[in-house]
């Protein structure tokens, strides 16, 4: 259905292919993405955006999209939207993902609605997030930019989706920025320190913070793991994940959420 390359600008091509029903242009990235309805399905199409937008220079935006392609191809996972096609254009690659319904956690109303869900459903979403990062960690990927707006939740389908992991790094790296991209609510201490190592320990810390923010009233066994991960720290993501699995297997997830 999708060609390997096109000679027109992305929006012009998408207009020919179907109906653009949504346009996303976050000011902090320079990327422009589209919701596309074709005769048979819906897709999310991500592009490098306008070459004149200088927030992140255009060649770097293209490089990050190619990094996203590598990540999607190396770690297929139910939590990640499937990458259906990559279309080359004069404006860089178009990444054609499956469309996922859901409410963005960047919206406080959506987060509050999620926090009011039964404990079992919240734990299932956190488990899915952690399973994804276990697969990413096993493939060598290190977290470098994860925050509320990396997640959306489909309440009717009880399904978490994670996306926009373009800045994840294949292998350990160093902090070359000082304060790195991301939300301070999630970031590990080393993501504020120029020259600090960014590695599997970083992923463990950030995911533990995600767990603390997603679980408004964590059962004690998992609360203890999350606290350890954000204080004394685990030596690796896999060590954190093993401790989480052990702790979560001991709790009664059928209990009501006390925050409701």
PDB file of C-alpha atoms in Angstrom:
ATOM      1  CA  UNK A   1       0.000   0.000   0.000  1.00  0.00           C
ATOM      2  CA  UNK A   2       2.774   2.441   0.911  1.00  0.00           C
ATOM      3  CA  UNK A   3       5.593   3.242  -1.536  1.00  0.00           C
ATOM      4  CA  UNK A   4       9.255   3.106  -0.595  1.00  0.00           C
ATOM      5  CA  UNK A   5       9.835   6.742  -1.585  1.00  0.00           C
ATOM      6  CA  UNK A   6       7.920   9.799  -2.748  1.00  0.00           C
ATOM      7  CA  UNK A   7       8.959  13.046  -4.421  1.00  0.00           C
ATOM      8  CA  UNK A   8       6.346  15.337  -2.853  1.00  0.00           C
ATOM      9  CA  UNK A   9       6.106  16.861   0.605  1.00  0.00           C
ATOM     10  CA  UNK A  10       4.511  14.556   3.204  1.00  0.00           C
ATOM     11  CA  UNK A  11       1.193  16.371   3.648  1.00  0.00           C
ATOM     12  CA  UNK A  12       0.613  16.469  -0.103  1.00  0.00           C
ATOM     13  CA  UNK A  13       1.223  12.734  -0.382  1.00  0.00           C
ATOM     14  CA  UNK A  14      -1.030  11.930   2.584  1.00  0.00           C
ATOM     15  CA  UNK A  15      -3.817  14.048   1.100  1.00  0.00           C
ATOM     16  CA  UNK A  16      -3.633  11.844  -1.995  1.00  0.00           C
ATOM     17  CA  UNK A  17      -3.703   8.669   0.052  1.00  0.00           C
ATOM     18  CA  UNK A  18      -6.637   9.405   2.341  1.00  0.00           C
ATOM     19  CA  UNK A  19      -8.044  11.940   4.775  1.00  0.00           C
ATOM     20  CA  UNK A  20      -5.884  13.713   7.341  1.00  0.00           C
ATOM     21  CA  UNK A  21      -8.115  13.868  10.409  1.00  0.00           C
ATOM     22  CA  UNK A  22      -5.528  15.132  12.915  1.00  0.00           C
ATOM     23  CA  UNK A  23      -2.301  17.129  12.894  1.00  0.00           C
ATOM     24  CA  UNK A  24       0.171  17.187  15.770  1.00  0.00           C
ATOM     25  CA  UNK A  25       2.971  19.753  15.912  1.00  0.00           C
ATOM     26  CA  UNK A  26       4.526  19.820  19.410  1.00  0.00           C
ATOM     27  CA  UNK A  27       6.571  22.967  19.845  1.00  0.00           C
ATOM     28  CA  UNK A  28       9.344  21.218  21.755  1.00  0.00           C
ATOM     29  CA  UNK A  29      10.380  18.815  18.989  1.00  0.00           C
ATOM     30  CA  UNK A  30       9.866  20.307  15.535  1.00  0.00           C
ATOM     31  CA  UNK A  31       8.256  17.072  14.348  1.00  0.00           C
ATOM     32  CA  UNK A  32       4.893  17.135  12.597  1.00  0.00           C
ATOM     33  CA  UNK A  33       2.654  14.075  12.756  1.00  0.00           C
ATOM     34  CA  UNK A  34      -0.685  13.214  11.226  1.00  0.00           C
ATOM     35  CA  UNK A  35      -3.671  11.006  11.833  1.00  0.00           C
ATOM     36  CA  UNK A  36      -4.516   9.462   8.463  1.00  0.00           C
ATOM     37  CA  UNK A  37      -7.742   7.700   7.507  1.00  0.00           C
ATOM     38  CA  UNK A  38      -7.492   5.534   4.401  1.00  0.00           C
ATOM     39  CA  UNK A  39     -10.180   3.425   2.794  1.00  0.00           C
ATOM     40  CA  UNK A  40      -9.273   0.514   5.040  1.00  0.00           C
ATOM     41  CA  UNK A  41      -7.608   1.752   8.237  1.00  0.00           C
ATOM     42  CA  UNK A  42      -6.220   4.549  10.396  1.00  0.00           C
ATOM     43  CA  UNK A  43      -2.524   5.360  10.765  1.00  0.00           C
ATOM     44  CA  UNK A  44      -0.266   7.676  12.745  1.00  0.00           C
ATOM     45  CA  UNK A  45       2.344   9.205  10.438  1.00  0.00           C
ATOM     46  CA  UNK A  46       5.366  10.946  11.966  1.00  0.00           C
ATOM     47  CA  UNK A  47       7.639  13.282   9.974  1.00  0.00           C
ATOM     48  CA  UNK A  48      10.655  15.495  10.662  1.00  0.00           C
ATOM     49  CA  UNK A  49       8.495  18.556  10.088  1.00  0.00           C
ATOM     50  CA  UNK A  50       9.518  21.919   8.693  1.00  0.00           C
ATOM     51  CA  UNK A  51      13.217  22.162   7.871  1.00  0.00           C
ATOM     52  CA  UNK A  52      13.181  25.838   8.912  1.00  0.00           C
ATOM     53  CA  UNK A  53      11.982  25.122  12.468  1.00  0.00           C
ATOM     54  CA  UNK A  54      15.147  25.553  14.518  1.00  0.00           C
ATOM     55  CA  UNK A  55      14.139  24.140  17.921  1.00  0.00           C
ATOM     56  CA  UNK A  56      16.028  20.945  17.073  1.00  0.00           C
ATOM     57  CA  UNK A  57      17.945  21.290  13.839  1.00  0.00           C
ATOM     58  CA  UNK A  58      16.470  19.416  10.910  1.00  0.00           C
ATOM     59  CA  UNK A  59      19.303  16.870  10.330  1.00  0.00           C
ATOM     60  CA  UNK A  60      19.089  15.914  14.011  1.00  0.00           C
ATOM     61  CA  UNK A  61      15.314  15.431  13.743  1.00  0.00           C
ATOM     62  CA  UNK A  62      15.833  13.160  10.747  1.00  0.00           C
ATOM     63  CA  UNK A  63      18.495  11.222  12.665  1.00  0.00           C
ATOM     64  CA  UNK A  64      16.116  10.760  15.599  1.00  0.00           C
ATOM     65  CA  UNK A  65      13.421   9.392  13.290  1.00  0.00           C
ATOM     66  CA  UNK A  66      15.929   6.878  11.945  1.00  0.00           C
ATOM     67  CA  UNK A  67      16.744   5.972  15.538  1.00  0.00           C
ATOM     68  CA  UNK A  68      13.022   5.417  16.135  1.00  0.00           C
ATOM     69  CA  UNK A  69      12.944   3.091  13.126  1.00  0.00           C
ATOM     70  CA  UNK A  70      15.815   1.056  14.558  1.00  0.00           C
ATOM     71  CA  UNK A  71      14.083   0.810  17.926  1.00  0.00           C
ATOM     72  CA  UNK A  72      10.755  -0.280  16.414  1.00  0.00           C
ATOM     73  CA  UNK A  73      12.418  -2.900  14.233  1.00  0.00           C
ATOM     74  CA  UNK A  74      14.589  -4.266  17.047  1.00  0.00           C
ATOM     75  CA  UNK A  75      11.855  -4.537  19.709  1.00  0.00           C
ATOM     76  CA  UNK A  76       8.337  -5.331  18.503  1.00  0.00           C
ATOM     77  CA  UNK A  77       6.084  -5.274  21.551  1.00  0.00           C
ATOM     78  CA  UNK A  78       2.306  -5.095  22.162  1.00  0.00           C
ATOM     79  CA  UNK A  79       2.694  -1.812  24.060  1.00  0.00           C
ATOM     80  CA  UNK A  80       4.379  -0.135  21.078  1.00  0.00           C
ATOM     81  CA  UNK A  81       2.362   0.787  17.977  1.00  0.00           C
ATOM     82  CA  UNK A  82       3.511  -1.354  15.058  1.00  0.00           C
ATOM     83  CA  UNK A  83       5.640   0.405  12.441  1.00  0.00           C
ATOM     84  CA  UNK A  84       3.988  -0.510   9.126  1.00  0.00           C
ATOM     85  CA  UNK A  85       6.172   1.376   6.664  1.00  0.00           C
ATOM     86  CA  UNK A  86       8.984   3.883   6.206  1.00  0.00           C
ATOM     87  CA  UNK A  87       8.576   6.222   3.247  1.00  0.00           C
ATOM     88  CA  UNK A  88      11.533   8.314   2.097  1.00  0.00           C
ATOM     89  CA  UNK A  89      10.796  11.863   0.972  1.00  0.00           C
ATOM     90  CA  UNK A  90      12.683  15.125   0.299  1.00  0.00           C
ATOM     91  CA  UNK A  91      11.656  16.117   3.836  1.00  0.00           C
ATOM     92  CA  UNK A  92      13.066  13.000   5.456  1.00  0.00           C
ATOM     93  CA  UNK A  93      11.396   9.698   6.307  1.00  0.00           C
ATOM     94  CA  UNK A  94       7.698   9.288   7.026  1.00  0.00           C
ATOM     95  CA  UNK A  95       7.139   6.714   9.756  1.00  0.00           C
ATOM     96  CA  UNK A  96       3.756   5.034   9.300  1.00  0.00           C
ATOM     97  CA  UNK A  97       2.539   3.491  12.551  1.00  0.00           C
ATOM     98  CA  UNK A  98      -0.716   1.817  13.437  1.00  0.00           C
ATOM     99  CA  UNK A  99      -3.185   4.218  14.995  1.00  0.00           C
ATOM    100  CA  UNK A 100      -3.849   3.720  18.704  1.00  0.00           C
ATOM    101  CA  UNK A 101      -6.894   5.162  20.453  1.00  0.00           C
ATOM    102  CA  UNK A 102      -6.467   6.478  23.969  1.00  0.00           C
ATOM    103  CA  UNK A 103      -6.142   9.445  26.294  1.00  0.00           C
ATOM    104  CA  UNK A 104      -2.759  11.074  26.757  1.00  0.00           C
ATOM    105  CA  UNK A 105      -1.345  11.040  30.278  1.00  0.00           C
ATOM    106  CA  UNK A 106      -0.045  14.530  29.637  1.00  0.00           C
ATOM    107  CA  UNK A 107      -3.602  15.620  30.445  1.00  0.00           C
ATOM    108  CA  UNK A 108      -4.258  15.790  34.195  1.00  0.00           C
ATOM    109  CA  UNK A 109      -7.891  14.698  33.773  1.00  0.00           C
ATOM    110  CA  UNK A 110      -6.762  11.482  32.076  1.00  0.00           C
ATOM    111  CA  UNK A 111      -4.248  10.801  34.839  1.00  0.00           C
ATOM    112  CA  UNK A 112      -6.878  11.313  37.514  1.00  0.00           C
ATOM    113  CA  UNK A 113      -9.230   8.964  35.695  1.00  0.00           C
ATOM    114  CA  UNK A 114      -6.440   6.375  35.460  1.00  0.00           C
ATOM    115  CA  UNK A 115      -5.607   6.722  39.160  1.00  0.00           C
ATOM    116  CA  UNK A 116      -9.242   5.948  39.988  1.00  0.00           C
ATOM    117  CA  UNK A 117      -9.098   2.571  38.244  1.00  0.00           C
ATOM    118  CA  UNK A 118      -8.998  -0.666  40.277  1.00  0.00           C
ATOM    119  CA  UNK A 119      -5.540  -1.574  41.548  1.00  0.00           C
ATOM    120  CA  UNK A 120      -5.455  -4.685  39.365  1.00  0.00           C
ATOM    121  CA  UNK A 121      -5.934  -2.657  36.190  1.00  0.00           C
ATOM    122  CA  UNK A 122      -3.304  -0.089  37.139  1.00  0.00           C
ATOM    123  CA  UNK A 123      -0.836  -2.850  37.989  1.00  0.00           C
ATOM    124  CA  UNK A 124      -1.524  -4.530  34.656  1.00  0.00           C
ATOM    125  CA  UNK A 125      -0.624  -1.296  32.850  1.00  0.00           C
ATOM    126  CA  UNK A 126       2.545  -0.817  34.912  1.00  0.00           C
ATOM    127  CA  UNK A 127       3.493  -4.457  34.305  1.00  0.00           C
ATOM    128  CA  UNK A 128       3.072  -3.908  30.556  1.00  0.00           C
ATOM    129  CA  UNK A 129       5.278  -0.791  30.730  1.00  0.00           C
ATOM    130  CA  UNK A 130       7.947  -2.686  32.653  1.00  0.00           C
ATOM    131  CA  UNK A 131       7.792  -5.693  30.339  1.00  0.00           C
ATOM    132  CA  UNK A 132       8.358  -3.367  27.390  1.00  0.00           C
ATOM    133  CA  UNK A 133      11.424  -1.879  29.045  1.00  0.00           C
ATOM    134  CA  UNK A 134      12.735  -5.322  29.902  1.00  0.00           C
ATOM    135  CA  UNK A 135      12.654  -6.088  26.175  1.00  0.00           C
ATOM    136  CA  UNK A 136      14.229  -2.717  25.329  1.00  0.00           C
ATOM    137  CA  UNK A 137      16.924  -3.204  27.962  1.00  0.00           C
ATOM    138  CA  UNK A 138      17.698  -6.706  26.673  1.00  0.00           C
ATOM    139  CA  UNK A 139      18.168  -5.200  23.203  1.00  0.00           C
ATOM    140  CA  UNK A 140      20.543  -2.578  24.597  1.00  0.00           C
ATOM    141  CA  UNK A 141      18.245   0.448  24.645  1.00  0.00           C
ATOM    142  CA  UNK A 142      18.677   3.034  27.405  1.00  0.00           C
ATOM    143  CA  UNK A 143      15.968   5.503  28.454  1.00  0.00           C
ATOM    144  CA  UNK A 144      16.810   9.098  27.538  1.00  0.00           C
ATOM    145  CA  UNK A 145      13.428  10.893  27.427  1.00  0.00           C
ATOM    146  CA  UNK A 146      10.306   9.426  29.047  1.00  0.00           C
ATOM    147  CA  UNK A 147       7.449  11.390  30.600  1.00  0.00           C
ATOM    148  CA  UNK A 148       3.646  11.619  30.895  1.00  0.00           C
ATOM    149  CA  UNK A 149       3.126  12.401  27.224  1.00  0.00           C
ATOM    150  CA  UNK A 150       4.937   9.201  26.200  1.00  0.00           C
ATOM    151  CA  UNK A 151       1.877   7.230  27.323  1.00  0.00           C
ATOM    152  CA  UNK A 152      -1.779   7.032  26.427  1.00  0.00           C
ATOM    153  CA  UNK A 153      -4.430   4.743  27.819  1.00  0.00           C
ATOM    154  CA  UNK A 154      -7.427   3.278  26.049  1.00  0.00           C
ATOM    155  CA  UNK A 155      -9.935   2.978  28.903  1.00  0.00           C
ATOM    156  CA  UNK A 156     -12.546   0.852  27.077  1.00  0.00           C
ATOM    157  CA  UNK A 157      -9.883  -1.567  25.840  1.00  0.00           C
ATOM    158  CA  UNK A 158      -7.824  -1.455  29.087  1.00  0.00           C
ATOM    159  CA  UNK A 159      -4.680  -0.948  27.016  1.00  0.00           C
ATOM    160  CA  UNK A 160      -1.543   1.124  27.607  1.00  0.00           C
ATOM    161  CA  UNK A 161       0.358   2.486  24.605  1.00  0.00           C
ATOM    162  CA  UNK A 162       3.881   3.896  24.764  1.00  0.00           C
ATOM    163  CA  UNK A 163       5.299   5.978  21.939  1.00  0.00           C
ATOM    164  CA  UNK A 164       7.738   8.762  21.043  1.00  0.00           C
ATOM    165  CA  UNK A 165      10.868   6.962  22.236  1.00  0.00           C
ATOM    166  CA  UNK A 166      12.995   8.558  19.507  1.00  0.00           C
ATOM    167  CA  UNK A 167      15.658   9.755  21.971  1.00  0.00           C
ATOM    168  CA  UNK A 168      16.309   6.344  23.527  1.00  0.00           C
ATOM    169  CA  UNK A 169      19.974   5.414  23.028  1.00  0.00           C
ATOM    170  CA  UNK A 170      21.356   2.075  21.836  1.00  0.00           C
ATOM    171  CA  UNK A 171      23.887   1.295  24.531  1.00  0.00           C
ATOM    172  CA  UNK A 172      25.238   3.284  27.492  1.00  0.00           C
ATOM    173  CA  UNK A 173      26.065   6.919  26.838  1.00  0.00           C
ATOM    174  CA  UNK A 174      27.048  10.121  28.639  1.00  0.00           C
ATOM    175  CA  UNK A 175      25.023  13.174  29.543  1.00  0.00           C
ATOM    176  CA  UNK A 176      26.202  15.797  27.057  1.00  0.00           C
ATOM    177  CA  UNK A 177      23.556  18.403  27.926  1.00  0.00           C
ATOM    178  CA  UNK A 178      23.512  18.989  31.664  1.00  0.00           C
ATOM    179  CA  UNK A 179      19.753  18.948  32.119  1.00  0.00           C
ATOM    180  CA  UNK A 180      18.580  16.425  29.565  1.00  0.00           C
ATOM    181  CA  UNK A 181      15.237  16.404  27.761  1.00  0.00           C
ATOM    182  CA  UNK A 182      12.307  15.120  29.783  1.00  0.00           C
ATOM    183  CA  UNK A 183      10.155  15.846  32.803  1.00  0.00           C
ATOM    184  CA  UNK A 184      11.881  16.416  36.146  1.00  0.00           C
ATOM    185  CA  UNK A 185       9.185  14.255  37.751  1.00  0.00           C
ATOM    186  CA  UNK A 186      10.635  11.215  35.982  1.00  0.00           C
ATOM    187  CA  UNK A 187      14.314  12.027  35.522  1.00  0.00           C
ATOM    188  CA  UNK A 188      17.174  10.271  37.297  1.00  0.00           C
ATOM    189  CA  UNK A 189      19.781  12.418  39.085  1.00  0.00           C
ATOM    190  CA  UNK A 190      22.383  11.702  36.396  1.00  0.00           C
ATOM    191  CA  UNK A 191      20.095  13.243  33.791  1.00  0.00           C
ATOM    192  CA  UNK A 192      20.859  16.619  35.361  1.00  0.00           C
ATOM    193  CA  UNK A 193      24.652  16.207  35.531  1.00  0.00           C
ATOM    194  CA  UNK A 194      26.919  16.975  32.579  1.00  0.00           C
ATOM    195  CA  UNK A 195      29.166  14.019  31.781  1.00  0.00           C
ATOM    196  CA  UNK A 196      27.302  11.541  34.008  1.00  0.00           C
ATOM    197  CA  UNK A 197      26.809   7.980  32.726  1.00  0.00           C
ATOM    198  CA  UNK A 198      23.373   7.205  31.299  1.00  0.00           C
ATOM    199  CA  UNK A 199      22.803   3.467  31.318  1.00  0.00           C
ATOM    200  CA  UNK A 200      20.597   0.615  32.473  1.00  0.00           C
ATOM    201  CA  UNK A 201      20.521   2.061  36.021  1.00  0.00           C
ATOM    202  CA  UNK A 202      18.976   5.197  34.558  1.00  0.00           C
ATOM    203  CA  UNK A 203      16.207   3.171  32.935  1.00  0.00           C
ATOM    204  CA  UNK A 204      15.503   1.467  36.272  1.00  0.00           C
ATOM    205  CA  UNK A 205      15.213   4.783  38.109  1.00  0.00           C
ATOM    206  CA  UNK A 206      12.944   6.395  35.513  1.00  0.00           C
ATOM    207  CA  UNK A 207      10.654   3.383  35.357  1.00  0.00           C
ATOM    208  CA  UNK A 208      10.437   3.312  39.148  1.00  0.00           C
ATOM    209  CA  UNK A 209       9.406   6.965  39.114  1.00  0.00           C
ATOM    210  CA  UNK A 210       6.819   6.107  36.459  1.00  0.00           C
ATOM    211  CA  UNK A 211       5.468   3.415  38.776  1.00  0.00           C
ATOM    212  CA  UNK A 212       5.246   5.849  41.688  1.00  0.00           C
ATOM    213  CA  UNK A 213       3.411   8.382  39.534  1.00  0.00           C
ATOM    214  CA  UNK A 214       1.041   5.849  37.970  1.00  0.00           C
ATOM    215  CA  UNK A 215       0.194   4.067  41.228  1.00  0.00           C
ATOM    216  CA  UNK A 216      -1.405   6.575  43.601  1.00  0.00           C
ATOM    217  CA  UNK A 217      -1.442   4.079  46.473  1.00  0.00           C
ATOM    218  CA  UNK A 218       1.030   1.272  45.725  1.00  0.00           C
ATOM    219  CA  UNK A 219       0.704  -1.935  47.744  1.00  0.00           C
ATOM    220  CA  UNK A 220       3.565  -2.126  50.241  1.00  0.00           C
ATOM    221  CA  UNK A 221       5.650  -4.876  48.565  1.00  0.00           C
ATOM    222  CA  UNK A 222       5.908  -2.952  45.297  1.00  0.00           C
ATOM    223  CA  UNK A 223       6.163   0.395  47.085  1.00  0.00           C
ATOM    224  CA  UNK A 224       9.315  -0.908  48.790  1.00  0.00           C
ATOM    225  CA  UNK A 225      10.836  -1.852  45.414  1.00  0.00           C
ATOM    226  CA  UNK A 226      10.008   1.531  43.930  1.00  0.00           C
ATOM    227  CA  UNK A 227      11.541   3.324  46.916  1.00  0.00           C
ATOM    228  CA  UNK A 228      14.724   1.244  46.706  1.00  0.00           C
ATOM    229  CA  UNK A 229      14.981   1.935  42.971  1.00  0.00           C
ATOM    230  CA  UNK A 230      14.839   5.701  43.562  1.00  0.00           C
ATOM    231  CA  UNK A 231      17.088   5.875  46.654  1.00  0.00           C
ATOM    232  CA  UNK A 232      19.851   3.293  47.027  1.00  0.00           C
ATOM    233  CA  UNK A 233      19.231   2.233  43.401  1.00  0.00           C
ATOM    234  CA  UNK A 234      19.392  -1.141  41.639  1.00  0.00           C
ATOM    235  CA  UNK A 235      22.536  -2.068  39.684  1.00  0.00           C
ATOM    236  CA  UNK A 236      20.580  -2.661  36.467  1.00  0.00           C
ATOM    237  CA  UNK A 237      17.124  -2.535  34.977  1.00  0.00           C
ATOM    238  CA  UNK A 238      16.909  -6.323  34.988  1.00  0.00           C
ATOM    239  CA  UNK A 239      17.652  -6.387  38.749  1.00  0.00           C
ATOM    240  CA  UNK A 240      14.892  -3.831  39.324  1.00  0.00           C
ATOM    241  CA  UNK A 241      12.473  -5.758  37.106  1.00  0.00           C
ATOM    242  CA  UNK A 242      13.204  -9.064  38.874  1.00  0.00           C
ATOM    243  CA  UNK A 243      12.538  -7.426  42.255  1.00  0.00           C
ATOM    244  CA  UNK A 244       9.323  -5.900  40.900  1.00  0.00           C
ATOM    245  CA  UNK A 245       8.064  -9.246  39.569  1.00  0.00           C
ATOM    246  CA  UNK A 246       8.772 -10.941  42.898  1.00  0.00           C
ATOM    247  CA  UNK A 247       7.032  -8.204  44.884  1.00  0.00           C
ATOM    248  CA  UNK A 248       4.026  -7.862  42.583  1.00  0.00           C
ATOM    249  CA  UNK A 249       3.400 -11.607  42.640  1.00  0.00           C
ATOM    250  CA  UNK A 250       2.768 -11.445  46.392  1.00  0.00           C
ATOM    251  CA  UNK A 251       0.085  -8.752  46.507  1.00  0.00           C
ATOM    252  CA  UNK A 252      -3.668  -8.970  46.375  1.00  0.00           C
ATOM    253  CA  UNK A 253      -4.437  -6.843  43.299  1.00  0.00           C
ATOM    254  CA  UNK A 254      -8.162  -7.359  43.828  1.00  0.00           C
ATOM    255  CA  UNK A 255      -8.237  -4.939  46.757  1.00  0.00           C
ATOM    256  CA  UNK A 256      -9.907  -1.588  46.055  1.00  0.00           C
ATOM    257  CA  UNK A 257      -7.769   1.452  45.328  1.00  0.00           C
ATOM    258  CA  UNK A 258      -7.854   3.521  48.544  1.00  0.00           C
ATOM    259  CA  UNK A 259      -7.513   6.738  46.547  1.00  0.00           C
ATOM    260  CA  UNK A 260     -11.015   6.289  45.088  1.00  0.00           C
TER     261      UNK A 260
END
